[in-house]
GROMACS .gro file of C-alpha atoms in nm:
model
  151
    1MET     CA    1   7.127   4.722   2.035
    2GLY     CA    2   6.960   4.436   2.114
    3MET     CA    3   6.635   4.390   1.945
    4SER     CA    4   6.424   4.092   2.038
    5ALA     CA    5   6.169   3.944   1.825
    6ALA     CA    6   5.907   3.723   1.989
    7THR     CA    7   5.889   3.401   1.812
    8GLY     CA    8   5.668   3.094   1.868
    9GLY     CA    9   5.834   2.920   2.159
   10SER     CA   10   5.885   3.190   2.419
   11GLY     CA   11   5.676   3.458   2.564
   12GLY     CA   12   5.312   3.473   2.478
   13GLY     CA   13   5.240   3.123   2.344
   14ARG     CA   14   4.945   3.087   2.103
   15ARG     CA   15   4.636   2.904   2.229
   16GLY     CA   16   4.418   2.858   1.927
   17ARG     CA   17   4.190   3.061   1.710
   18ARG     CA   18   3.948   3.158   1.983
   19GLY     CA   19   4.193   3.227   2.251
   20GLY     CA   20   4.095   2.919   2.452
   21ARG     CA   21   4.261   2.591   2.474
   22ARG     CA   22   4.212   2.329   2.201
   23ARG     CA   23   3.939   2.075   2.254
   24GLY     CA   24   3.937   1.717   2.141
   25VAL     CA   25   3.699   1.563   1.901
   26MET     CA   26   3.343   1.573   2.027
   27SER     CA   27   3.217   1.209   2.054
   28GLU     CA   28   2.848   1.279   2.128
   29ILE     CA   29   2.587   1.283   1.861
   30ASN     CA   30   2.338   1.565   1.854
   31VAL     CA   31   2.005   1.375   1.807
   32THR     CA   32   1.775   1.687   1.807
   33PRO     CA   33   1.793   1.732   1.421
   34PHE     CA   34   1.736   1.353   1.372
   35VAL     CA   35   1.426   1.355   1.589
   36ASP     CA   36   1.299   1.654   1.416
   37VAL     CA   37   1.333   1.489   1.073
   38MET     CA   38   1.175   1.167   1.200
   39LEU     CA   39   0.878   1.354   1.339
   40VAL     CA   40   0.820   1.536   1.008
   41LEU     CA   41   0.843   1.206   0.821
   42LEU     CA   42   0.600   1.049   1.058
   43ILE     CA   43   0.343   1.321   0.996
   44ILE     CA   44   0.387   1.293   0.626
   45PHE     CA   45   0.326   0.923   0.626
   46MET     CA   46   0.029   0.950   0.859
   47VAL     CA   47  -0.132   1.195   0.622
   48ALA     CA   48  -0.025   1.009   0.300
   49ALA     CA   49  -0.112   0.651   0.407
   50PRO     CA   50  -0.490   0.670   0.381
   51MET     CA   51  -0.451   0.821   0.032
   52LEU     CA   52  -0.248   0.522  -0.086
   53THR     CA   53  -0.538   0.275  -0.055
   54VAL     CA   54  -0.694   0.286  -0.395
   55GLY     CA   55  -0.934   0.065  -0.562
   56VAL     CA   56  -1.249   0.049  -0.777
   57PRO     CA   57  -1.530   0.225  -0.602
   58ILE     CA   58  -1.817  -0.015  -0.552
   59ASP     CA   59  -2.118  -0.007  -0.321
   60LEU     CA   60  -2.120  -0.371  -0.187
   61PRO     CA   61  -2.434  -0.538  -0.061
   62GLU     CA   62  -2.444  -0.615   0.309
   63THR     CA   63  -2.470  -0.953   0.470
   64ARG     CA   64  -2.431  -1.110   0.816
   65ALA     CA   65  -2.152  -1.349   0.700
   66GLN     CA   66  -1.839  -1.360   0.904
   67PRO     CA   67  -1.519  -1.223   0.749
   68MET     CA   68  -1.283  -1.486   0.607
   69SER     CA   69  -0.926  -1.514   0.727
   70ALA     CA   70  -0.678  -1.484   0.439
   71GLN     CA   71  -0.315  -1.582   0.431
   72THR     CA   72  -0.258  -1.464   0.079
   73GLN     CA   73  -0.408  -1.173  -0.123
   74PRO     CA   74  -0.673  -1.322  -0.359
   75ILE     CA   75  -0.734  -1.198  -0.711
   76THR     CA   76  -1.025  -0.956  -0.710
   77ILE     CA   77  -1.254  -0.899  -0.995
   78SER     CA   78  -1.491  -0.598  -0.970
   79VAL     CA   79  -1.803  -0.527  -1.161
   80GLN     CA   80  -1.933  -0.177  -1.161
   81PRO     CA   81  -2.298  -0.072  -1.211
   82ASP     CA   82  -2.231   0.034  -1.565
   83GLY     CA   83  -2.098  -0.317  -1.647
   84ARG     CA   84  -1.722  -0.227  -1.659
   85VAL     CA   85  -1.498  -0.514  -1.527
   86PHE     CA   86  -1.173  -0.468  -1.338
   87ILE     CA   87  -0.906  -0.722  -1.229
   88GLN     CA   88  -0.751  -0.565  -0.917
   89GLU     CA   89  -0.749  -0.193  -1.042
   90THR     CA   90  -0.699  -0.260  -1.410
   91GLU     CA   91  -0.998  -0.226  -1.636
   92ILE     CA   92  -1.048  -0.512  -1.880
   93THR     CA   93  -1.311  -0.644  -2.125
   94PRO     CA   94  -1.514  -0.949  -2.035
   95GLN     CA   95  -1.337  -1.137  -2.309
   96GLU     CA   96  -0.999  -1.071  -2.145
   97VAL     CA   97  -1.100  -1.222  -1.805
   98VAL     CA   98  -0.992  -1.589  -1.870
   99PRO     CA   99  -0.655  -1.517  -2.031
  100LYS     CA  100  -0.567  -1.254  -1.767
  101LEU     CA  101  -0.664  -1.478  -1.477
  102GLN     CA  102  -0.460  -1.765  -1.618
  103ALA     CA  103  -0.162  -1.536  -1.647
  104ILE     CA  104  -0.203  -1.386  -1.297
  105ALA     CA  105  -0.283  -1.706  -1.106
  106GLN     CA  106   0.027  -1.806  -0.908
  107THR     CA  107  -0.118  -2.135  -0.763
  108GLY     CA  108  -0.290  -2.242  -1.087
  109TYR     CA  109  -0.660  -2.330  -1.080
  110GLU     CA  110  -0.658  -2.342  -0.696
  111GLU     CA  111  -0.620  -1.962  -0.674
  112ARG     CA  112  -0.887  -1.791  -0.478
  113ILE     CA  113  -1.083  -1.538  -0.690
  114PHE     CA  114  -1.321  -1.282  -0.521
  115VAL     CA  115  -1.593  -1.121  -0.729
  116LYS     CA  116  -1.703  -0.777  -0.595
  117ALA     CA  117  -2.011  -0.648  -0.762
  118ASP     CA  118  -2.191  -0.318  -0.689
  119LYS     CA  119  -2.533  -0.387  -0.547
  120THR     CA  120  -2.688  -0.193  -0.837
  121ALA     CA  121  -2.499  -0.387  -1.097
  122ASP     CA  122  -2.686  -0.603  -1.348
  123TYR     CA  123  -2.721  -0.963  -1.218
  124GLY     CA  124  -2.672  -1.106  -1.557
  125ALA     CA  125  -2.340  -0.921  -1.594
  126VAL     CA  126  -2.216  -1.057  -1.267
  127MET     CA  127  -2.327  -1.414  -1.355
  128LYS     CA  128  -2.155  -1.386  -1.687
  129ILE     CA  129  -1.824  -1.299  -1.530
  130MET     CA  130  -1.860  -1.582  -1.278
  131ALA     CA  131  -1.944  -1.823  -1.558
  132LEU     CA  132  -1.625  -1.708  -1.740
  133ILE     CA  133  -1.421  -1.768  -1.430
  134SER     CA  134  -1.568  -2.111  -1.375
  135SER     CA  135  -1.535  -2.216  -1.739
  136ALA     CA  136  -1.161  -2.119  -1.717
  137GLY     CA  137  -1.117  -2.390  -1.458
  138PHE     CA  138  -1.114  -2.177  -1.139
  139LYS     CA  139  -1.339  -2.336  -0.878
  140ASN     CA  140  -1.246  -2.130  -0.571
  141ILE     CA  141  -1.475  -1.827  -0.641
  142GLY     CA  142  -1.615  -1.607  -0.365
  143LEU     CA  143  -1.856  -1.316  -0.361
  144VAL     CA  144  -1.747  -1.019  -0.147
  145THR     CA  145  -2.004  -0.839   0.057
  146ALA     CA  146  -1.991  -0.558   0.317
  147GLN     CA  147  -2.054  -0.647   0.679
  148GLU     CA  148  -2.421  -0.563   0.767
  149THR     CA  149  -2.457  -0.277   1.013
  150GLY     CA  150  -2.741  -0.279   1.256
  151ALA     CA  151  -2.989  -0.554   1.350
   0.00000   0.00000   0.00000
């Protein structure tokens, strides 16, 4: 008459879902996915970085002058062969040169300004831009050239 029902505490005790004993919290970090992601990001940045350097395409004349060491990024004015004028990468008209320079200059009239002109650009157009810069009160003007290759 005795029926026995197996309940939790006696007989075949339960060990867990998978039949093994319970394990504690794993305290190790699996770094393989992290390394995979970092390598993919590295490749993406290596491919994309050269594409980020943009500017106004200019064929600079070559000289034997030594490169200047610069602590701060100067303001760059570019003159293209067709006479278009750019401050940094923004196209402007020659009449806008003086007000834009005065608005951009952080150190006032002591700001260094580099003029980059294509070697096929009209000499008069380049001199006109330099005269505008000088008449605005900027005296630290430099002409940018490419380093001469060969002897």
